């Protein structure tokens, strides 16, 4: 099994959106990561980054949220194109696991014709009727598509084992949004690696308990990060954060891979 990490461009932003009350108005350009896992039983994407429309029509596609998060992405960095650089076509993808449906994660929904899309029920519901403060982060035209959804049910499905061999397990990590999920990838040489996505943006959120600047529920956010720290400290799991410009510098990017 191989895991490739990709960057679907960056979001030009400010630090306080990622670390609450820290770095007010400080420029903070964060990576938009997604992963391709090549498992013997199927190829899996974890997240899909921004929509292709953000390359040429971002004002029209993203609207008011551009004031806080400005995407800079090339056509080659868009998920369905980027995977071609490791010899993978959109038709080859069997599963797309979506951490959540925010605009910098759900931009590739509907572009993988043979894939099932794995999402939490709470996320899908919230994405259609979000609380007002989070409405701008969900672009309905990105995810309102007639694709084959696989719906997971929160704690009941926590630890869902995708291929039945513990290679990729899906973990409920609510807090950032009601239906956020992360994955644990059990790599042979690199060891167990937890792709947190937005349940843990940065190393500061992980190690120091700094709250993120945007969240649905603070208590759930803290609990999800605490479980990650336990995985790290007690099980030696590597935690890969979701939008940390510093940590991202040491991540191997495709075509290099983790195995
Ligand atoms: Zn994000």
PDB file of C-alpha atoms and ligand atoms in Angstrom:
ATOM      1  CA  UNK A   1       0.000   0.000   0.000  1.00  0.00           C
ATOM      2  CA  UNK A   2       1.267   3.458  -0.915  1.00  0.00           C
ATOM      3  CA  UNK A   3       0.032   6.842   0.267  1.00  0.00           C
ATOM      4  CA  UNK A   4       0.595   9.934  -1.865  1.00  0.00           C
ATOM      5  CA  UNK A   5       0.073  13.438  -0.449  1.00  0.00           C
ATOM      6  CA  UNK A   6      -0.977  16.272  -2.748  1.00  0.00           C
ATOM      7  CA  UNK A   7      -1.436  20.008  -2.378  1.00  0.00           C
ATOM      8  CA  UNK A   8      -4.493  21.474  -4.117  1.00  0.00           C
ATOM      9  CA  UNK A   9      -2.930  24.921  -3.918  1.00  0.00           C
ATOM     10  CA  UNK A  10      -3.047  27.205  -0.895  1.00  0.00           C
ATOM     11  CA  UNK A  11      -5.562  29.382   0.892  1.00  0.00           C
ATOM     12  CA  UNK A  12      -4.269  32.887   1.543  1.00  0.00           C
ATOM     13  CA  UNK A  13      -5.681  33.655   4.953  1.00  0.00           C
ATOM     14  CA  UNK A  14      -4.981  35.080   8.408  1.00  0.00           C
ATOM     15  CA  UNK A  15      -3.615  33.126  11.333  1.00  0.00           C
ATOM     16  CA  UNK A  16      -6.486  33.845  13.744  1.00  0.00           C
ATOM     17  CA  UNK A  17      -8.820  31.638  11.695  1.00  0.00           C
ATOM     18  CA  UNK A  18      -6.598  28.652  12.537  1.00  0.00           C
ATOM     19  CA  UNK A  19      -5.413  29.537  16.062  1.00  0.00           C
ATOM     20  CA  UNK A  20      -8.059  31.374  18.073  1.00  0.00           C
ATOM     21  CA  UNK A  21      -7.019  34.902  19.114  1.00  0.00           C
ATOM     22  CA  UNK A  22      -3.438  34.264  18.035  1.00  0.00           C
ATOM     23  CA  UNK A  23      -1.735  35.973  15.101  1.00  0.00           C
ATOM     24  CA  UNK A  24      -4.522  38.501  14.565  1.00  0.00           C
ATOM     25  CA  UNK A  25      -4.295  39.832  10.991  1.00  0.00           C
ATOM     26  CA  UNK A  26      -1.036  37.954  10.441  1.00  0.00           C
ATOM     27  CA  UNK A  27      -0.765  36.547   6.910  1.00  0.00           C
ATOM     28  CA  UNK A  28      -1.088  32.764   7.009  1.00  0.00           C
ATOM     29  CA  UNK A  29      -1.005  30.872   3.717  1.00  0.00           C
ATOM     30  CA  UNK A  30      -2.108  27.317   4.377  1.00  0.00           C
ATOM     31  CA  UNK A  31      -1.783  24.226   2.190  1.00  0.00           C
ATOM     32  CA  UNK A  32      -4.937  22.453   0.970  1.00  0.00           C
ATOM     33  CA  UNK A  33      -3.899  18.796   1.270  1.00  0.00           C
ATOM     34  CA  UNK A  34      -5.522  15.648   0.000  1.00  0.00           C
ATOM     35  CA  UNK A  35      -4.309  12.056  -0.151  1.00  0.00           C
ATOM     36  CA  UNK A  36      -4.386   9.152  -2.586  1.00  0.00           C
ATOM     37  CA  UNK A  37      -4.008   5.716  -1.054  1.00  0.00           C
ATOM     38  CA  UNK A  38      -3.215   2.900  -3.415  1.00  0.00           C
ATOM     39  CA  UNK A  39      -4.475  -0.249  -1.671  1.00  0.00           C
ATOM     40  CA  UNK A  40      -4.380  -3.679  -3.388  1.00  0.00           C
ATOM     41  CA  UNK A  41      -8.201  -3.798  -3.267  1.00  0.00           C
ATOM     42  CA  UNK A  42      -8.804  -0.277  -4.603  1.00  0.00           C
ATOM     43  CA  UNK A  43      -7.596   3.280  -4.893  1.00  0.00           C
ATOM     44  CA  UNK A  44      -8.917   5.698  -2.296  1.00  0.00           C
ATOM     45  CA  UNK A  45      -8.959   9.481  -2.098  1.00  0.00           C
ATOM     46  CA  UNK A  46      -9.130  11.248   1.230  1.00  0.00           C
ATOM     47  CA  UNK A  47     -10.582  14.678   0.475  1.00  0.00           C
ATOM     48  CA  UNK A  48     -10.529  16.452  -2.850  1.00  0.00           C
ATOM     49  CA  UNK A  49      -9.435  20.049  -2.201  1.00  0.00           C
ATOM     50  CA  UNK A  50     -10.949  23.078  -3.924  1.00  0.00           C
ATOM     51  CA  UNK A  51     -13.230  22.929  -6.948  1.00  0.00           C
ATOM     52  CA  UNK A  52     -11.752  23.450 -10.415  1.00  0.00           C
ATOM     53  CA  UNK A  53     -13.903  26.588 -10.735  1.00  0.00           C
ATOM     54  CA  UNK A  54     -11.682  28.348  -8.173  1.00  0.00           C
ATOM     55  CA  UNK A  55      -8.864  28.459 -10.762  1.00  0.00           C
ATOM     56  CA  UNK A  56     -10.651  30.908 -13.094  1.00  0.00           C
ATOM     57  CA  UNK A  57     -13.976  31.892 -11.490  1.00  0.00           C
ATOM     58  CA  UNK A  58     -13.405  32.023  -7.761  1.00  0.00           C
ATOM     59  CA  UNK A  59     -15.463  35.171  -7.110  1.00  0.00           C
ATOM     60  CA  UNK A  60     -18.471  33.597  -8.775  1.00  0.00           C
ATOM     61  CA  UNK A  61     -17.945  30.184  -7.162  1.00  0.00           C
ATOM     62  CA  UNK A  62     -16.907  31.033  -3.587  1.00  0.00           C
ATOM     63  CA  UNK A  63     -18.451  34.463  -3.043  1.00  0.00           C
ATOM     64  CA  UNK A  64     -18.076  36.323   0.246  1.00  0.00           C
ATOM     65  CA  UNK A  65     -15.779  33.823   1.955  1.00  0.00           C
ATOM     66  CA  UNK A  66     -12.923  34.979  -0.278  1.00  0.00           C
ATOM     67  CA  UNK A  67     -12.385  37.806   2.203  1.00  0.00           C
ATOM     68  CA  UNK A  68     -11.155  35.225   4.750  1.00  0.00           C
ATOM     69  CA  UNK A  69      -9.835  32.408   2.554  1.00  0.00           C
ATOM     70  CA  UNK A  70      -8.487  33.167  -0.913  1.00  0.00           C
ATOM     71  CA  UNK A  71      -7.680  30.007  -2.915  1.00  0.00           C
ATOM     72  CA  UNK A  72      -4.659  29.958  -5.211  1.00  0.00           C
ATOM     73  CA  UNK A  73      -4.655  26.775  -7.280  1.00  0.00           C
ATOM     74  CA  UNK A  74      -3.606  25.770 -10.808  1.00  0.00           C
ATOM     75  CA  UNK A  75      -5.553  23.413 -13.077  1.00  0.00           C
ATOM     76  CA  UNK A  76      -2.795  20.821 -12.601  1.00  0.00           C
ATOM     77  CA  UNK A  77      -3.276  20.944  -8.832  1.00  0.00           C
ATOM     78  CA  UNK A  78      -7.000  20.171  -8.996  1.00  0.00           C
ATOM     79  CA  UNK A  79      -7.536  16.665  -7.600  1.00  0.00           C
ATOM     80  CA  UNK A  80      -8.764  14.878 -10.752  1.00  0.00           C
ATOM     81  CA  UNK A  81      -5.761  16.213 -12.702  1.00  0.00           C
ATOM     82  CA  UNK A  82      -3.138  15.970  -9.949  1.00  0.00           C
ATOM     83  CA  UNK A  83      -3.493  12.196  -9.480  1.00  0.00           C
ATOM     84  CA  UNK A  84      -2.494  11.658 -13.113  1.00  0.00           C
ATOM     85  CA  UNK A  85       1.080  12.495 -12.180  1.00  0.00           C
ATOM     86  CA  UNK A  86       1.277   9.175 -10.312  1.00  0.00           C
ATOM     87  CA  UNK A  87      -0.400   7.252 -13.141  1.00  0.00           C
ATOM     88  CA  UNK A  88      -3.912   7.277 -11.650  1.00  0.00           C
ATOM     89  CA  UNK A  89      -6.979   8.249 -13.709  1.00  0.00           C
ATOM     90  CA  UNK A  90     -10.243   9.557 -12.182  1.00  0.00           C
ATOM     91  CA  UNK A  91     -11.927   6.311 -13.360  1.00  0.00           C
ATOM     92  CA  UNK A  92      -9.504   4.287 -11.193  1.00  0.00           C
ATOM     93  CA  UNK A  93     -10.785   5.668  -7.881  1.00  0.00           C
ATOM     94  CA  UNK A  94     -13.035   3.268  -5.924  1.00  0.00           C
ATOM     95  CA  UNK A  95     -13.730   5.385  -2.830  1.00  0.00           C
ATOM     96  CA  UNK A  96     -13.618   9.063  -1.974  1.00  0.00           C
ATOM     97  CA  UNK A  97     -13.636   9.583   1.785  1.00  0.00           C
ATOM     98  CA  UNK A  98     -14.682  13.141   2.630  1.00  0.00           C
ATOM     99  CA  UNK A  99     -13.456  14.491   5.970  1.00  0.00           C
ATOM    100  CA  UNK A 100     -16.289  17.026   5.726  1.00  0.00           C
ATOM    101  CA  UNK A 101     -18.006  19.069   3.037  1.00  0.00           C
ATOM    102  CA  UNK A 102     -16.361  22.477   3.391  1.00  0.00           C
ATOM    103  CA  UNK A 103     -15.335  24.164   0.170  1.00  0.00           C
ATOM    104  CA  UNK A 104     -11.631  23.287   0.396  1.00  0.00           C
ATOM    105  CA  UNK A 105     -12.401  19.563   0.773  1.00  0.00           C
ATOM    106  CA  UNK A 106     -15.442  18.752  -1.365  1.00  0.00           C
ATOM    107  CA  UNK A 107     -14.368  20.377  -4.650  1.00  0.00           C
ATOM    108  CA  UNK A 108     -13.944  17.051  -6.456  1.00  0.00           C
ATOM    109  CA  UNK A 109     -17.293  15.408  -5.677  1.00  0.00           C
ATOM    110  CA  UNK A 110     -18.812  13.974  -8.865  1.00  0.00           C
ATOM    111  CA  UNK A 111     -15.559  13.842 -10.837  1.00  0.00           C
ATOM    112  CA  UNK A 112     -14.680  10.197 -10.105  1.00  0.00           C
ATOM    113  CA  UNK A 113     -17.195   8.155 -12.131  1.00  0.00           C
ATOM    114  CA  UNK A 114     -16.584   4.767 -10.478  1.00  0.00           C
ATOM    115  CA  UNK A 115     -16.246   5.982  -6.902  1.00  0.00           C
ATOM    116  CA  UNK A 116     -18.475   5.721  -3.877  1.00  0.00           C
ATOM    117  CA  UNK A 117     -18.393   8.803  -1.664  1.00  0.00           C
ATOM    118  CA  UNK A 118     -18.060   8.144   2.064  1.00  0.00           C
ATOM    119  CA  UNK A 119     -19.450  10.868   4.300  1.00  0.00           C
ATOM    120  CA  UNK A 120     -21.037  11.169   7.742  1.00  0.00           C
ATOM    121  CA  UNK A 121     -24.810  11.584   7.854  1.00  0.00           C
ATOM    122  CA  UNK A 122     -24.496  14.524  10.263  1.00  0.00           C
ATOM    123  CA  UNK A 123     -22.170  16.251   7.814  1.00  0.00           C
ATOM    124  CA  UNK A 124     -24.416  15.811   4.815  1.00  0.00           C
ATOM    125  CA  UNK A 125     -27.392  17.175   6.758  1.00  0.00           C
ATOM    126  CA  UNK A 126     -25.486  20.133   8.202  1.00  0.00           C
ATOM    127  CA  UNK A 127     -24.014  21.006   4.808  1.00  0.00           C
ATOM    128  CA  UNK A 128     -27.522  21.610   3.423  1.00  0.00           C
ATOM    129  CA  UNK A 129     -28.721  23.612   6.442  1.00  0.00           C
ATOM    130  CA  UNK A 130     -25.632  24.965   8.213  1.00  0.00           C
ATOM    131  CA  UNK A 131     -25.750  27.413  11.073  1.00  0.00           C
ATOM    132  CA  UNK A 132     -25.540  30.964   9.683  1.00  0.00           C
ATOM    133  CA  UNK A 133     -21.923  31.591  10.773  1.00  0.00           C
ATOM    134  CA  UNK A 134     -20.759  28.573   8.757  1.00  0.00           C
ATOM    135  CA  UNK A 135     -22.993  28.922   5.720  1.00  0.00           C
ATOM    136  CA  UNK A 136     -20.348  30.549   3.516  1.00  0.00           C
ATOM    137  CA  UNK A 137     -17.973  27.582   3.987  1.00  0.00           C
ATOM    138  CA  UNK A 138     -20.389  25.169   2.265  1.00  0.00           C
ATOM    139  CA  UNK A 139     -20.755  25.577  -1.499  1.00  0.00           C
ATOM    140  CA  UNK A 140     -23.889  23.603  -2.249  1.00  0.00           C
ATOM    141  CA  UNK A 141     -23.154  23.218  -5.958  1.00  0.00           C
ATOM    142  CA  UNK A 142     -19.935  21.346  -5.025  1.00  0.00           C
ATOM    143  CA  UNK A 143     -21.678  18.503  -3.186  1.00  0.00           C
ATOM    144  CA  UNK A 144     -25.349  18.595  -4.282  1.00  0.00           C
ATOM    145  CA  UNK A 145     -24.797  15.799  -6.765  1.00  0.00           C
ATOM    146  CA  UNK A 146     -26.383  12.467  -7.500  1.00  0.00           C
ATOM    147  CA  UNK A 147     -23.379  10.337  -6.590  1.00  0.00           C
ATOM    148  CA  UNK A 148     -23.399   7.004  -4.737  1.00  0.00           C
ATOM    149  CA  UNK A 149     -23.026   8.096  -1.121  1.00  0.00           C
ATOM    150  CA  UNK A 150     -21.937   5.708   1.608  1.00  0.00           C
ATOM    151  CA  UNK A 151     -23.357   7.242   4.765  1.00  0.00           C
ATOM    152  CA  UNK A 152     -21.635   6.600   8.093  1.00  0.00           C
ATOM    153  CA  UNK A 153     -23.500   7.044  11.364  1.00  0.00           C
ATOM    154  CA  UNK A 154     -21.173   8.814  13.814  1.00  0.00           C
ATOM    155  CA  UNK A 155     -20.056   6.849  16.866  1.00  0.00           C
ATOM    156  CA  UNK A 156     -21.939   3.730  15.737  1.00  0.00           C
ATOM    157  CA  UNK A 157     -19.568   3.402  12.783  1.00  0.00           C
ATOM    158  CA  UNK A 158     -16.475   4.765  14.512  1.00  0.00           C
ATOM    159  CA  UNK A 159     -13.375   2.867  13.349  1.00  0.00           C
ATOM    160  CA  UNK A 160     -15.094   1.635  10.164  1.00  0.00           C
ATOM    161  CA  UNK A 161     -12.612  -0.685   8.448  1.00  0.00           C
ATOM    162  CA  UNK A 162     -12.758   0.108   4.723  1.00  0.00           C
ATOM    163  CA  UNK A 163     -11.238  -3.084   3.315  1.00  0.00           C
ATOM    164  CA  UNK A 164     -11.588  -5.346   6.365  1.00  0.00           C
ATOM    165  CA  UNK A 165      -7.837  -5.570   6.896  1.00  0.00           C
ATOM    166  CA  UNK A 166      -7.239  -2.579   9.212  1.00  0.00           C
ATOM    167  CA  UNK A 167      -5.244  -0.843   6.460  1.00  0.00           C
ATOM    168  CA  UNK A 168      -7.600   2.164   6.357  1.00  0.00           C
ATOM    169  CA  UNK A 169     -10.002   2.875   9.205  1.00  0.00           C
ATOM    170  CA  UNK A 170     -12.386   5.822   9.400  1.00  0.00           C
ATOM    171  CA  UNK A 171     -12.747   7.726  12.679  1.00  0.00           C
ATOM    172  CA  UNK A 172     -15.482  10.100  13.774  1.00  0.00           C
ATOM    173  CA  UNK A 173     -13.839  13.386  14.815  1.00  0.00           C
ATOM    174  CA  UNK A 174     -16.635  15.940  15.293  1.00  0.00           C
ATOM    175  CA  UNK A 175     -16.037  19.491  16.499  1.00  0.00           C
ATOM    176  CA  UNK A 176     -14.859  21.460  13.494  1.00  0.00           C
ATOM    177  CA  UNK A 177     -18.199  20.477  11.985  1.00  0.00           C
ATOM    178  CA  UNK A 178     -20.895  18.082  13.307  1.00  0.00           C
ATOM    179  CA  UNK A 179     -19.893  15.266  10.967  1.00  0.00           C
ATOM    180  CA  UNK A 180     -16.148  15.518  10.583  1.00  0.00           C
ATOM    181  CA  UNK A 181     -14.188  12.290  10.085  1.00  0.00           C
ATOM    182  CA  UNK A 182     -10.495  11.413   9.837  1.00  0.00           C
ATOM    183  CA  UNK A 183      -8.631   8.309   8.697  1.00  0.00           C
ATOM    184  CA  UNK A 184      -5.951   6.081  10.171  1.00  0.00           C
ATOM    185  CA  UNK A 185      -3.683   4.566   7.534  1.00  0.00           C
ATOM    186  CA  UNK A 186      -1.593   1.633   8.701  1.00  0.00           C
ATOM    187  CA  UNK A 187       1.518   1.906   6.572  1.00  0.00           C
ATOM    188  CA  UNK A 188       4.011  -0.934   6.693  1.00  0.00           C
ATOM    189  CA  UNK A 189       7.250   1.064   6.776  1.00  0.00           C
ATOM    190  CA  UNK A 190       6.090   4.527   7.828  1.00  0.00           C
ATOM    191  CA  UNK A 191       3.857   3.197  10.605  1.00  0.00           C
ATOM    192  CA  UNK A 192       0.311   4.179  11.533  1.00  0.00           C
ATOM    193  CA  UNK A 193      -0.515   7.658  10.247  1.00  0.00           C
ATOM    194  CA  UNK A 194      -3.647   9.597  11.194  1.00  0.00           C
ATOM    195  CA  UNK A 195      -4.869  12.114   8.630  1.00  0.00           C
ATOM    196  CA  UNK A 196      -6.692  14.542  10.891  1.00  0.00           C
ATOM    197  CA  UNK A 197      -7.884  16.987   8.215  1.00  0.00           C
ATOM    198  CA  UNK A 198      -9.667  19.930   9.861  1.00  0.00           C
ATOM    199  CA  UNK A 199     -10.279  18.232  13.207  1.00  0.00           C
ATOM    200  CA  UNK A 200      -6.729  19.435  13.900  1.00  0.00           C
ATOM    201  CA  UNK A 201      -5.426  22.251  11.716  1.00  0.00           C
ATOM    202  CA  UNK A 202      -1.938  22.803  13.112  1.00  0.00           C
ATOM    203  CA  UNK A 203       0.769  21.467  15.439  1.00  0.00           C
ATOM    204  CA  UNK A 204      -0.150  24.278  17.860  1.00  0.00           C
ATOM    205  CA  UNK A 205      -3.736  22.941  18.002  1.00  0.00           C
ATOM    206  CA  UNK A 206      -2.397  19.428  18.596  1.00  0.00           C
ATOM    207  CA  UNK A 207       0.412  19.972  21.085  1.00  0.00           C
ATOM    208  CA  UNK A 208      -0.719  23.046  23.010  1.00  0.00           C
ATOM    209  CA  UNK A 209      -4.473  22.650  22.925  1.00  0.00           C
ATOM    210  CA  UNK A 210      -4.884  25.974  21.130  1.00  0.00           C
ATOM    211  CA  UNK A 211      -8.441  26.146  19.811  1.00  0.00           C
ATOM    212  CA  UNK A 212      -8.944  26.710  16.093  1.00  0.00           C
ATOM    213  CA  UNK A 213     -10.494  30.008  15.011  1.00  0.00           C
ATOM    214  CA  UNK A 214     -13.484  28.332  13.365  1.00  0.00           C
ATOM    215  CA  UNK A 215     -15.453  25.492  14.914  1.00  0.00           C
ATOM    216  CA  UNK A 216     -18.974  24.195  15.319  1.00  0.00           C
ATOM    217  CA  UNK A 217     -18.527  22.960  18.890  1.00  0.00           C
ATOM    218  CA  UNK A 218     -15.575  23.748  21.161  1.00  0.00           C
ATOM    219  CA  UNK A 219     -16.085  20.796  23.535  1.00  0.00           C
ATOM    220  CA  UNK A 220     -16.226  18.254  20.722  1.00  0.00           C
ATOM    221  CA  UNK A 221     -13.200  19.893  19.078  1.00  0.00           C
ATOM    222  CA  UNK A 222     -11.156  19.480  22.272  1.00  0.00           C
ATOM    223  CA  UNK A 223     -12.268  15.867  22.732  1.00  0.00           C
ATOM    224  CA  UNK A 224     -11.361  14.945  19.162  1.00  0.00           C
ATOM    225  CA  UNK A 225      -7.875  16.460  19.560  1.00  0.00           C
ATOM    226  CA  UNK A 226      -7.442  14.706  22.922  1.00  0.00           C
ATOM    227  CA  UNK A 227      -8.123  11.339  21.266  1.00  0.00           C
ATOM    228  CA  UNK A 228      -5.477  12.147  18.658  1.00  0.00           C
ATOM    229  CA  UNK A 229      -2.952  12.993  21.356  1.00  0.00           C
ATOM    230  CA  UNK A 230      -3.706   9.651  22.983  1.00  0.00           C
ATOM    231  CA  UNK A 231      -3.164   7.840  19.676  1.00  0.00           C
ATOM    232  CA  UNK A 232       0.121   9.716  19.325  1.00  0.00           C
ATOM    233  CA  UNK A 233       1.401   9.207  22.863  1.00  0.00           C
ATOM    234  CA  UNK A 234       0.114   5.714  23.633  1.00  0.00           C
ATOM    235  CA  UNK A 235       0.155   4.086  20.208  1.00  0.00           C
ATOM    236  CA  UNK A 236       2.994   5.921  18.454  1.00  0.00           C
ATOM    237  CA  UNK A 237       0.676   7.144  15.717  1.00  0.00           C
ATOM    238  CA  UNK A 238       1.919   9.998  13.515  1.00  0.00           C
ATOM    239  CA  UNK A 239      -0.700  12.748  13.352  1.00  0.00           C
ATOM    240  CA  UNK A 240      -0.805  14.640  10.062  1.00  0.00           C
ATOM    241  CA  UNK A 241      -2.493  18.002  10.599  1.00  0.00           C
ATOM    242  CA  UNK A 242      -4.888  19.607   8.140  1.00  0.00           C
ATOM    243  CA  UNK A 243      -3.681  23.126   7.327  1.00  0.00           C
ATOM    244  CA  UNK A 244      -0.287  23.776   8.911  1.00  0.00           C
ATOM    245  CA  UNK A 245       2.133  25.662   6.638  1.00  0.00           C
ATOM    246  CA  UNK A 246       5.158  24.754   8.791  1.00  0.00           C
ATOM    247  CA  UNK A 247       4.365  21.055   9.278  1.00  0.00           C
ATOM    248  CA  UNK A 248       3.510  20.734   5.579  1.00  0.00           C
ATOM    249  CA  UNK A 249       7.111  21.591   4.640  1.00  0.00           C
ATOM    250  CA  UNK A 250       8.275  18.227   5.964  1.00  0.00           C
ATOM    251  CA  UNK A 251       5.509  16.199   4.279  1.00  0.00           C
ATOM    252  CA  UNK A 252       6.651  14.177   1.264  1.00  0.00           C
ATOM    253  CA  UNK A 253       4.551  15.228  -1.705  1.00  0.00           C
ATOM    254  CA  UNK A 254       3.598  13.158  -4.751  1.00  0.00           C
ATOM    255  CA  UNK A 255       5.127  11.631  -6.754  1.00  0.00           C
ATOM    256  CA  UNK A 256       7.089  10.704  -3.600  1.00  0.00           C
ATOM    257  CA  UNK A 257       5.037   8.457  -1.318  1.00  0.00           C
ATOM    258  CA  UNK A 258       4.714   6.840   2.078  1.00  0.00           C
ATOM    259  CA  UNK A 259       4.582   3.051   2.257  1.00  0.00           C
TER     260      UNK A 259
HETATM  261 ZN1  LIG B   1     -10.121  22.886   5.391  1.00  0.00          ZN
END
